[in-house]
């Protein structure tokens, strides 16, 4: 069955209803004919356009300039124009982007231009988006370039810092689990210049006694058992030098716990380790020497004190008795200093201060000590307070030494003429001794190091001198009794040292 063809519109109807705008203008742009499609786009009927307006009058200022400088000369020279975009003004003032194609016809009665127009709103939007995308792309390129430059600078700084700090990088090949070292790490193996270092080569250089420890630490870091990896071990270099290395690293894992990256740093600490060991040896030697000298001085001083007592017993002349008293005081002070040095050496070098626990009455012991101290400080008042039954198992001689040191400290740093209170108390499980004095508060920054050796305050007019071992020995005696000592100090409440220990040590 033959196809039934539609009735075609006439030429005039086709012109008016064509889906593109159609215009005929003079060579100067005067509109001679226009279809309804174009008229509807610009919001003006043909009666307001034909013979009254030139096409360029509908353009924006930029379009008018382009029409004058390019449109007219091009049509004059080559007779046509294709795909030229203009912003055409609607009657209400808004602009509509339109693409125009023009051809110049030359007839017997003169020349005219035929123009086909299409609205380019979507194309214009696309072009704007394309321009915006290109701008964003250019900005991203600039940012990427800047980031690459910053990365290059950062890498250079990192490399410089690693070189100055004698640090070397390594990482883990996630696929094989093997470690990869930078060529500079060859220096740790005793090579004079950088060279490739394999995992097997490096592992073989680790001292045999350190290999198991290092391998275990690395395995725990790789499987995520430990957060990070750090291990100190020794490397036997090809140059015959054994170096001490600190190797540290950090693994990064995905949500399933699989390793995705591991980076590490090697640091040569051979010299600092050697210097630290040397310093420790020197300190130990000095402390041992102090102990030896103090021990050797104790016997002659004891003989001197014994001789002074015999001379004082037989001497009756007041002047000589006074001189012997000064000598006795000086020798006693020297003996006390030697005893402190011996205790200090025993606490630092040995296994701590030795104690011989036995049952005794704490209250009675402290009362006797307070009486003796009252004779040593005749111009100061010492009060003894007691609480509980008083039976303990401890070393009474060390307890007396502890109380003597604390009271001496209170006399040196407390208010001149102020009262010093010594309290002894017991309960079912513990015993405690408190020594309280009034006076200026101990600064907070000093309390933290108060029980360290060679730390002293600044006594007023007490006349007491020491090498700063008293409170260190107090702490050592407390530790030997499985107890502890604390201090609180304020201007209003005064200063109080509290020694607490088990009733049965």
Short mmCIF file of C-alpha atoms in Angstrom, two decimals:
data_model
loop_
_atom_site.label_atom_id
_atom_site.label_comp_id
_atom_site.label_asym_id
_atom_site.label_seq_id
_atom_site.Cartn_x
_atom_site.Cartn_y
_atom_site.Cartn_z
CA UNK A 1 0.00 0.00 0.00
CA UNK A 2 1.59 3.31 -1.05
CA UNK A 3 2.51 5.79 1.73
CA UNK A 4 0.00 8.60 2.15
CA UNK A 5 1.86 11.90 1.94
CA UNK A 6 0.79 14.94 4.02
CA UNK A 7 -0.27 18.19 2.45
CA UNK A 8 2.71 20.52 2.54
CA UNK A 9 2.35 24.12 3.72
CA UNK A 10 2.75 26.90 1.22
CA UNK A 11 5.97 28.84 0.94
CA UNK A 12 4.64 31.77 2.95
CA UNK A 13 3.32 29.56 5.77
CA UNK A 14 6.56 27.62 5.80
CA UNK A 15 8.49 30.88 6.10
CA UNK A 16 6.36 32.16 8.95
CA UNK A 17 6.28 28.93 10.98
CA UNK A 18 9.80 27.68 10.31
CA UNK A 19 11.41 26.53 13.64
CA UNK A 20 14.27 28.98 13.10
CA UNK A 21 14.12 32.71 12.91
CA UNK A 22 14.26 33.98 9.31
CA UNK A 23 15.01 37.53 8.29
CA UNK A 24 15.74 39.46 5.10
CA UNK A 25 17.66 42.70 5.57
CA UNK A 26 19.23 45.33 3.41
CA UNK A 27 22.99 45.39 3.16
CA UNK A 28 22.94 48.03 5.90
CA UNK A 29 20.90 45.79 8.26
CA UNK A 30 17.40 47.32 7.81
CA UNK A 31 14.85 44.53 8.42
CA UNK A 32 12.82 44.00 5.23
CA UNK A 33 11.09 40.75 6.18
CA UNK A 34 10.89 38.62 9.35
CA UNK A 35 8.96 35.50 10.32
CA UNK A 36 6.73 35.01 13.34
CA UNK A 37 9.26 32.69 15.03
CA UNK A 38 11.84 35.45 15.36
CA UNK A 39 9.16 37.96 16.36
CA UNK A 40 8.01 35.69 19.20
CA UNK A 41 11.59 35.31 20.42
CA UNK A 42 12.20 39.06 20.70
CA UNK A 43 8.66 39.88 21.89
CA UNK A 44 7.90 42.33 19.04
CA UNK A 45 5.46 41.94 16.10
CA UNK A 46 6.64 42.29 12.52
CA UNK A 47 4.95 45.73 12.30
CA UNK A 48 7.49 47.09 14.86
CA UNK A 49 10.46 45.65 13.02
CA UNK A 50 9.96 45.66 9.24
CA UNK A 51 11.19 48.90 7.71
CA UNK A 52 11.64 50.45 11.17
CA UNK A 53 14.59 48.74 12.84
CA UNK A 54 17.95 47.58 11.74
CA UNK A 55 19.07 44.13 12.91
CA UNK A 56 22.10 45.56 14.74
CA UNK A 57 19.79 47.74 16.84
CA UNK A 58 18.61 44.54 18.58
CA UNK A 59 22.17 43.64 19.59
CA UNK A 60 24.02 44.59 22.75
CA UNK A 61 26.79 47.17 22.45
CA UNK A 62 29.42 44.50 21.89
CA UNK A 63 27.31 42.94 19.16
CA UNK A 64 26.87 46.27 17.42
CA UNK A 65 30.61 46.82 17.36
CA UNK A 66 31.19 43.32 16.03
CA UNK A 67 28.49 43.90 13.39
CA UNK A 68 30.23 47.05 12.23
CA UNK A 69 33.81 45.75 12.29
CA UNK A 70 33.38 42.12 11.21
CA UNK A 71 29.85 41.28 10.02
CA UNK A 72 29.51 43.89 7.29
CA UNK A 73 33.10 43.65 5.94
CA UNK A 74 32.98 39.84 5.86
CA UNK A 75 29.66 39.74 3.97
CA UNK A 76 31.02 42.37 1.60
CA UNK A 77 34.17 40.36 0.87
CA UNK A 78 33.11 36.70 0.98
CA UNK A 79 29.31 36.89 0.79
CA UNK A 80 28.45 34.71 3.82
CA UNK A 81 28.88 34.17 7.55
CA UNK A 82 28.36 31.02 9.60
CA UNK A 83 27.77 30.29 13.31
CA UNK A 84 28.12 33.84 14.62
CA UNK A 85 26.74 34.35 18.11
CA UNK A 86 25.05 37.58 19.21
CA UNK A 87 23.26 38.65 22.34
CA UNK A 88 19.83 39.86 21.09
CA UNK A 89 17.72 42.08 23.34
CA UNK A 90 14.12 41.10 24.07
CA UNK A 91 11.54 43.83 24.26
CA UNK A 92 11.49 43.51 28.08
CA UNK A 93 15.24 44.18 28.23
CA UNK A 94 16.64 40.71 28.81
CA UNK A 95 19.12 39.26 26.37
CA UNK A 96 18.86 36.04 24.38
CA UNK A 97 21.94 34.33 22.92
CA UNK A 98 21.37 33.56 19.21
CA UNK A 99 23.44 31.89 16.53
CA UNK A 100 23.19 33.50 13.08
CA UNK A 101 24.05 32.37 9.57
CA UNK A 102 23.91 34.97 6.77
CA UNK A 103 24.30 34.96 3.00
CA UNK A 104 24.26 37.94 0.68
CA UNK A 105 22.12 37.75 -2.45
CA UNK A 106 22.88 39.95 -5.44
CA UNK A 107 19.99 40.57 -7.81
CA UNK A 108 19.19 42.84 -10.77
CA UNK A 109 17.38 45.28 -8.51
CA UNK A 110 20.08 45.31 -5.81
CA UNK A 111 21.59 43.25 -2.95
CA UNK A 112 20.07 41.97 0.29
CA UNK A 113 20.99 39.58 3.13
CA UNK A 114 19.17 36.41 4.10
CA UNK A 115 19.67 35.48 7.76
CA UNK A 116 18.76 32.30 9.65
CA UNK A 117 18.67 32.56 13.47
CA UNK A 118 18.65 29.84 16.18
CA UNK A 119 18.35 30.39 19.91
CA UNK A 120 21.62 29.27 21.52
CA UNK A 121 20.52 29.22 25.18
CA UNK A 122 21.59 25.62 25.78
CA UNK A 123 24.76 26.09 23.81
CA UNK A 124 25.47 29.29 25.71
CA UNK A 125 24.92 27.44 29.00
CA UNK A 126 27.20 24.68 27.82
CA UNK A 127 29.86 27.20 26.84
CA UNK A 128 29.61 28.92 30.22
CA UNK A 129 29.94 25.59 31.98
CA UNK A 130 32.82 24.71 29.70
CA UNK A 131 34.58 27.98 30.51
CA UNK A 132 33.91 27.48 34.22
CA UNK A 133 35.19 23.91 34.02
CA UNK A 134 38.28 25.08 32.20
CA UNK A 135 38.83 27.73 34.86
CA UNK A 136 38.45 25.15 37.60
CA UNK A 137 40.81 22.85 35.74
CA UNK A 138 43.36 25.65 35.44
CA UNK A 139 43.02 26.36 39.18
CA UNK A 140 43.48 22.67 39.96
CA UNK A 141 46.53 22.56 37.73
CA UNK A 142 47.97 25.57 39.56
CA UNK A 143 47.17 23.97 42.93
CA UNK A 144 48.68 20.68 41.80
CA UNK A 145 51.77 22.47 40.57
CA UNK A 146 52.02 24.38 43.84
CA UNK A 147 51.51 21.17 45.82
CA UNK A 148 54.22 19.44 43.79
CA UNK A 149 56.59 22.33 44.43
CA UNK A 150 55.79 22.25 48.16
CA UNK A 151 56.26 18.48 48.17
CA UNK A 152 59.62 18.83 46.43
CA UNK A 153 60.72 21.44 48.98
CA UNK A 154 59.45 19.32 51.88
CA UNK A 155 61.25 16.26 50.56
CA UNK A 156 64.44 18.27 50.20
CA UNK A 157 64.09 19.58 53.76
CA UNK A 158 63.36 16.09 55.05
CA UNK A 159 66.36 14.71 53.22
CA UNK A 160 68.54 17.46 54.66
CA UNK A 161 67.20 16.85 58.18
CA UNK A 162 67.78 13.12 57.83
CA UNK A 163 71.31 13.71 56.58
CA UNK A 164 72.19 16.11 59.40
CA UNK A 165 70.60 13.85 62.00
CA UNK A 166 72.30 10.73 60.57
CA UNK A 167 68.89 9.12 60.03
CA UNK A 168 68.13 6.57 57.32
CA UNK A 169 64.78 5.56 55.81
CA UNK A 170 63.41 2.09 55.25
CA UNK A 171 60.05 0.63 54.27
CA UNK A 172 58.29 -2.69 53.85
CA UNK A 173 57.32 -4.26 50.52
CA UNK A 174 53.71 -5.17 51.36
CA UNK A 175 53.57 -7.94 48.74
CA UNK A 176 56.69 -9.82 49.87
CA UNK A 177 56.99 -8.59 53.46
CA UNK A 178 60.66 -7.78 52.91
CA UNK A 179 62.26 -4.58 54.10
CA UNK A 180 63.76 -2.12 51.65
CA UNK A 181 66.51 0.29 52.75
CA UNK A 182 67.72 3.47 51.14
CA UNK A 183 71.24 3.30 49.75
CA UNK A 184 72.56 5.66 52.45
CA UNK A 185 71.83 2.97 55.08
CA UNK A 186 74.92 1.16 53.77
CA UNK A 187 76.97 3.49 55.99
CA UNK A 188 75.48 1.75 59.04
CA UNK A 189 76.94 -1.50 57.70
CA UNK A 190 80.42 0.02 57.51
CA UNK A 191 80.52 0.96 53.82
CA UNK A 192 82.16 4.28 52.97
CA UNK A 193 79.70 5.19 50.20
CA UNK A 194 75.98 4.57 49.57
CA UNK A 195 75.11 1.29 47.89
CA UNK A 196 72.06 -0.99 47.58
CA UNK A 197 71.23 -2.78 50.83
CA UNK A 198 69.10 -5.91 50.68
CA UNK A 199 66.91 -7.25 53.46
CA UNK A 200 69.11 -10.35 53.76
CA UNK A 201 72.31 -8.27 53.89
CA UNK A 202 70.97 -6.01 56.64
CA UNK A 203 69.48 -8.85 58.72
CA UNK A 204 72.80 -10.70 58.53
CA UNK A 205 74.61 -7.70 60.02
CA UNK A 206 72.47 -7.66 63.19
CA UNK A 207 74.40 -9.05 66.16
CA UNK A 208 73.37 -12.71 66.73
CA UNK A 209 72.20 -12.06 70.31
CA UNK A 210 69.87 -9.28 69.08
CA UNK A 211 68.31 -10.97 66.05
CA UNK A 212 65.52 -12.83 67.85
CA UNK A 213 64.50 -9.73 69.81
CA UNK A 214 64.43 -7.57 66.68
CA UNK A 215 62.55 -10.13 64.59
CA UNK A 216 59.89 -10.55 67.28
CA UNK A 217 59.35 -6.79 67.62
CA UNK A 218 59.06 -6.38 63.84
CA UNK A 219 56.65 -9.32 63.50
CA UNK A 220 54.32 -7.84 66.14
CA UNK A 221 54.37 -4.46 64.36
CA UNK A 222 53.62 -6.02 60.97
CA UNK A 223 50.63 -8.05 62.17
CA UNK A 224 49.22 -5.09 64.13
CA UNK A 225 49.77 -6.64 67.56
CA UNK A 226 51.77 -3.59 68.63
CA UNK A 227 51.08 0.03 67.75
CA UNK A 228 54.35 0.92 66.10
CA UNK A 229 57.77 -0.66 66.14
CA UNK A 230 60.93 0.34 67.98
CA UNK A 231 63.96 -1.76 68.75
CA UNK A 232 67.57 -1.07 69.75
CA UNK A 233 70.15 -3.54 68.50
CA UNK A 234 73.76 -3.79 67.39
CA UNK A 235 75.06 -3.99 63.82
CA UNK A 236 78.37 -5.65 62.94
CA UNK A 237 79.84 -3.56 60.13
CA UNK A 238 82.08 -4.79 57.32
CA UNK A 239 84.68 -2.31 58.64
CA UNK A 240 84.90 -4.23 61.92
CA UNK A 241 82.99 -1.59 63.89
CA UNK A 242 79.93 -2.56 65.90
CA UNK A 243 77.27 0.17 65.86
CA UNK A 244 74.23 0.60 68.08
CA UNK A 245 71.09 1.41 66.08
CA UNK A 246 67.58 2.45 67.09
CA UNK A 247 65.10 1.25 64.47
CA UNK A 248 61.55 2.58 64.62
CA UNK A 249 58.58 2.42 62.28
CA UNK A 250 54.84 2.65 61.89
CA UNK A 251 52.48 0.42 59.97
CA UNK A 252 49.23 1.54 58.37
CA UNK A 253 46.35 -0.93 57.99
CA UNK A 254 43.02 -0.96 56.14
CA UNK A 255 39.64 -1.59 57.76
CA UNK A 256 40.14 -5.34 57.44
CA UNK A 257 43.46 -5.14 59.27
CA UNK A 258 45.61 -5.77 56.20
CA UNK A 259 48.93 -3.91 56.01
CA UNK A 260 48.91 -1.23 53.30
CA UNK A 261 52.10 0.67 54.14
CA UNK A 262 55.00 0.59 56.60
CA UNK A 263 57.71 3.24 56.91
CA UNK A 264 60.63 3.39 59.31
CA UNK A 265 63.75 5.29 60.37
CA UNK A 266 67.19 4.07 61.45
CA UNK A 267 69.23 6.15 63.89
CA UNK A 268 72.88 5.56 64.78
CA UNK A 269 73.14 6.00 68.58
CA UNK A 270 76.57 4.39 68.98
CA UNK A 271 78.32 7.47 70.34
CA UNK A 272 75.50 8.64 72.68
CA UNK A 273 75.22 5.07 74.03
CA UNK A 274 78.97 4.91 74.61
CA UNK A 275 79.01 8.30 76.32
CA UNK A 276 76.06 7.36 78.53
CA UNK A 277 77.69 4.09 79.57
CA UNK A 278 80.93 5.94 80.27
CA UNK A 279 79.09 8.52 82.39
CA UNK A 280 77.32 5.75 84.31
CA UNK A 281 80.63 4.01 84.94
CA UNK A 282 82.17 7.25 86.18
CA UNK A 283 79.21 7.95 88.47
CA UNK A 284 79.33 4.42 89.85
CA UNK A 285 83.07 4.69 90.42
CA UNK A 286 82.65 8.05 92.19
CA UNK A 287 79.92 6.68 94.45
CA UNK A 288 81.98 3.59 95.23
CA UNK A 289 84.99 5.78 95.98
CA UNK A 290 82.90 7.91 98.37
CA UNK A 291 81.82 4.74 100.16
CA UNK A 292 85.37 3.41 100.42
CA UNK A 293 86.81 6.70 101.70
CA UNK A 294 83.93 7.20 104.15
CA UNK A 295 84.37 3.68 105.48
CA UNK A 296 88.13 4.16 105.93
CA UNK A 297 87.62 7.49 107.75
CA UNK A 298 85.09 6.10 110.24
CA UNK A 299 87.59 4.06 112.27
CA UNK A 300 90.16 6.86 112.84
CA UNK A 301 87.36 9.26 113.79
CA UNK A 302 86.02 6.77 116.30
CA UNK A 303 89.51 6.54 117.80
CA UNK A 304 89.75 10.35 117.94
CA UNK A 305 86.40 10.63 119.74
CA UNK A 306 87.41 7.94 122.22
CA UNK A 307 90.69 9.74 122.93
CA UNK A 308 88.86 13.07 123.41
CA UNK A 309 86.55 11.49 125.96
CA UNK A 310 89.51 10.09 127.93
CA UNK A 311 91.28 13.46 127.89
CA UNK A 312 88.11 15.31 128.89
CA UNK A 313 87.59 12.91 131.82
CA UNK A 314 91.04 13.71 133.21
CA UNK A 315 91.17 17.44 132.35
CA UNK A 316 89.94 20.03 134.88
CA UNK A 317 91.23 23.33 133.49
CA UNK A 318 88.23 25.31 132.14
CA UNK A 319 90.03 26.54 129.01
CA UNK A 320 91.20 23.09 127.98
CA UNK A 321 87.79 21.59 128.70
CA UNK A 322 86.23 24.17 126.40
CA UNK A 323 88.70 23.40 123.64
CA UNK A 324 88.08 19.67 124.02
CA UNK A 325 84.33 20.39 123.75
CA UNK A 326 84.84 22.17 120.43
CA UNK A 327 86.99 19.32 119.17
CA UNK A 328 84.37 16.79 120.27
CA UNK A 329 81.62 18.77 118.47
CA UNK A 330 83.66 18.96 115.25
CA UNK A 331 84.58 15.29 115.33
CA UNK A 332 80.95 14.32 116.02
CA UNK A 333 79.82 16.41 113.06
CA UNK A 334 82.44 14.77 110.83
CA UNK A 335 81.34 11.34 112.04
CA UNK A 336 77.70 12.17 111.26
CA UNK A 337 78.68 13.30 107.76
CA UNK A 338 80.62 10.10 107.16
CA UNK A 339 77.67 8.01 108.33
CA UNK A 340 75.42 9.88 105.87
CA UNK A 341 77.88 9.31 103.02
CA UNK A 342 78.05 5.62 103.83
CA UNK A 343 74.27 5.35 103.90
CA UNK A 344 74.08 7.27 100.63
CA UNK A 345 76.61 4.96 98.96
CA UNK A 346 74.82 1.89 100.24
CA UNK A 347 71.49 3.19 98.93
CA UNK A 348 72.86 4.19 95.51
CA UNK A 349 75.40 1.47 94.78
CA UNK A 350 74.27 -1.42 96.97
CA UNK A 351 70.88 -2.96 97.52
CA UNK A 352 69.52 -0.15 99.65
CA UNK A 353 69.95 0.76 103.28
CA UNK A 354 70.15 -2.31 105.50
CA UNK A 355 67.65 -2.65 108.36
CA UNK A 356 67.43 -5.12 111.24
CA UNK A 357 63.73 -5.29 112.26
CA UNK A 358 62.79 -6.29 115.80
CA UNK A 359 59.79 -5.69 118.10
CA UNK A 360 59.85 -2.48 120.15
CA UNK A 361 57.58 0.27 121.47
CA UNK A 362 57.48 3.05 118.90
CA UNK A 363 56.21 5.64 121.39
CA UNK A 364 58.94 4.94 123.91
CA UNK A 365 61.59 4.99 121.18
CA UNK A 366 60.41 8.35 119.85
CA UNK A 367 60.16 9.79 123.39
CA UNK A 368 63.82 8.91 123.99
CA UNK A 369 64.84 10.43 120.66
CA UNK A 370 62.91 13.63 121.42
CA UNK A 371 64.68 13.94 124.76
CA UNK A 372 68.08 13.59 123.11
CA UNK A 373 67.17 16.10 120.40
CA UNK A 374 65.94 18.56 123.04
CA UNK A 375 69.44 18.54 124.53
CA UNK A 376 70.93 19.15 121.05
CA UNK A 377 68.56 22.10 120.46
CA UNK A 378 68.21 23.69 123.93
CA UNK A 379 66.69 26.92 122.60
CA UNK A 380 63.86 25.18 120.72
CA UNK A 381 60.74 23.42 121.96
CA UNK A 382 60.05 19.87 120.75
CA UNK A 383 56.66 18.31 121.54
CA UNK A 384 55.89 14.58 121.29
CA UNK A 385 52.35 13.35 120.63
CA UNK A 386 51.33 9.69 120.57
CA UNK A 387 48.30 7.70 119.39
CA UNK A 388 47.68 3.95 119.58
CA UNK A 389 49.36 1.16 121.50
CA UNK A 390 52.80 1.67 119.90
CA UNK A 391 54.04 -1.90 119.36
CA UNK A 392 55.80 -2.31 115.99
CA UNK A 393 58.39 -4.50 114.28
CA UNK A 394 61.06 -2.32 112.63
CA UNK A 395 64.66 -1.18 112.99
CA UNK A 396 64.68 1.24 115.97
CA UNK A 397 68.14 2.61 115.11
CA UNK A 398 67.05 3.51 111.56
CA UNK A 399 63.79 4.97 112.92
CA UNK A 400 65.85 7.14 115.26
CA UNK A 401 68.05 8.21 112.35
CA UNK A 402 64.98 9.10 110.25
CA UNK A 403 63.39 11.16 113.04
CA UNK A 404 66.72 12.88 113.76
CA UNK A 405 67.08 13.90 110.10
CA UNK A 406 63.50 15.21 109.90
CA UNK A 407 63.77 17.15 113.17
CA UNK A 408 67.14 18.57 112.09
CA UNK A 409 65.52 19.65 108.82
CA UNK A 410 62.66 21.30 110.76
CA UNK A 411 65.11 23.16 112.98
CA UNK A 412 67.09 24.38 109.96
CA UNK A 413 64.18 25.60 107.84
CA UNK A 414 61.35 26.24 110.32
CA UNK A 415 60.48 29.45 112.12
CA UNK A 416 63.34 30.41 114.49
CA UNK A 417 62.12 29.73 118.04
CA UNK A 418 59.06 27.89 116.75
CA UNK A 419 57.78 24.59 118.11
CA UNK A 420 58.52 21.32 116.34
CA UNK A 421 55.92 18.58 116.86
CA UNK A 422 56.78 14.89 116.53
CA UNK A 423 53.76 12.52 116.39
CA UNK A 424 53.88 8.73 116.57
CA UNK A 425 50.76 6.66 115.91
CA UNK A 426 49.72 3.09 115.17
CA UNK A 427 46.58 1.36 114.04
CA UNK A 428 45.83 -2.27 113.25
CA UNK A 429 48.03 -2.48 110.12
CA UNK A 430 50.25 0.59 109.89
CA UNK A 431 52.39 2.93 111.90
CA UNK A 432 53.28 6.52 111.13
CA UNK A 433 55.60 9.29 112.23
CA UNK A 434 54.89 12.97 111.62
CA UNK A 435 57.28 15.89 112.04
CA UNK A 436 55.66 19.32 111.81
CA UNK A 437 57.10 22.83 111.94
CA UNK A 438 55.87 26.32 111.19
CA UNK A 439 57.54 28.69 108.75
CA UNK A 440 57.68 29.61 105.07
CA UNK A 441 56.20 27.11 102.62
CA UNK A 442 58.46 24.94 100.49
CA UNK A 443 58.08 26.08 96.85
CA UNK A 444 56.14 23.63 94.67
CA UNK A 445 58.97 23.41 92.15
CA UNK A 446 61.31 22.29 94.95
CA UNK A 447 59.01 19.65 96.46
CA UNK A 448 59.31 17.45 93.35
CA UNK A 449 63.09 17.03 93.90
CA UNK A 450 63.18 17.38 97.69
CA UNK A 451 64.13 13.75 98.32
CA UNK A 452 66.88 13.68 95.69
CA UNK A 453 70.54 13.71 96.81
CA UNK A 454 72.47 16.99 97.01
CA UNK A 455 69.24 19.04 97.19
CA UNK A 456 69.20 21.64 99.94
CA UNK A 457 67.08 24.56 100.94
CA UNK A 458 68.44 27.87 102.18
CA UNK A 459 68.46 27.84 105.98
CA UNK A 460 68.24 31.09 107.85
CA UNK A 461 70.29 31.59 110.97
CA UNK A 462 70.24 27.95 112.03
CA UNK A 463 73.96 27.51 111.59
CA UNK A 464 73.31 23.95 110.36
CA UNK A 465 75.28 22.81 107.32
CA UNK A 466 74.86 19.61 105.32
CA UNK A 467 75.62 18.13 101.92
CA UNK A 468 71.93 17.58 101.20
CA UNK A 469 71.71 13.85 101.90
CA UNK A 470 69.36 13.88 104.89
CA UNK A 471 66.03 13.64 103.10
CA UNK A 472 67.45 11.21 100.54
CA UNK A 473 68.43 8.91 103.40
CA UNK A 474 64.98 9.41 104.99
CA UNK A 475 63.42 8.17 101.76
CA UNK A 476 65.83 5.22 101.61
CA UNK A 477 65.01 4.23 105.21
CA UNK A 478 61.30 4.45 104.42
CA UNK A 479 61.76 2.22 101.36
CA UNK A 480 63.76 -0.30 103.43
CA UNK A 481 60.74 -0.56 105.78
CA UNK A 482 58.39 -1.06 102.78
CA UNK A 483 56.90 2.34 103.56
CA UNK A 484 56.84 5.82 102.11
CA UNK A 485 57.39 9.43 103.07
CA UNK A 486 55.39 12.45 101.90
CA UNK A 487 55.46 16.17 102.57
CA UNK A 488 52.85 18.93 102.60
CA UNK A 489 53.74 22.58 103.01
CA UNK A 490 51.90 25.90 103.12
CA UNK A 491 52.43 29.27 104.80
CA UNK A 492 49.31 28.92 106.95
CA UNK A 493 49.53 25.22 107.89
CA UNK A 494 53.30 24.89 108.07
CA UNK A 495 55.37 21.95 106.81
CA UNK A 496 54.77 18.33 107.75
CA UNK A 497 56.70 15.19 106.77
CA UNK A 498 54.80 11.91 107.17
CA UNK A 499 56.52 8.52 107.27
CA UNK A 500 54.11 5.57 107.04
CA UNK A 501 55.13 1.90 107.21
CA UNK A 502 53.63 -1.52 108.04
CA UNK A 503 53.51 -2.27 111.77
CA UNK A 504 55.25 -5.58 111.07
CA UNK A 505 58.03 -4.84 108.54
#
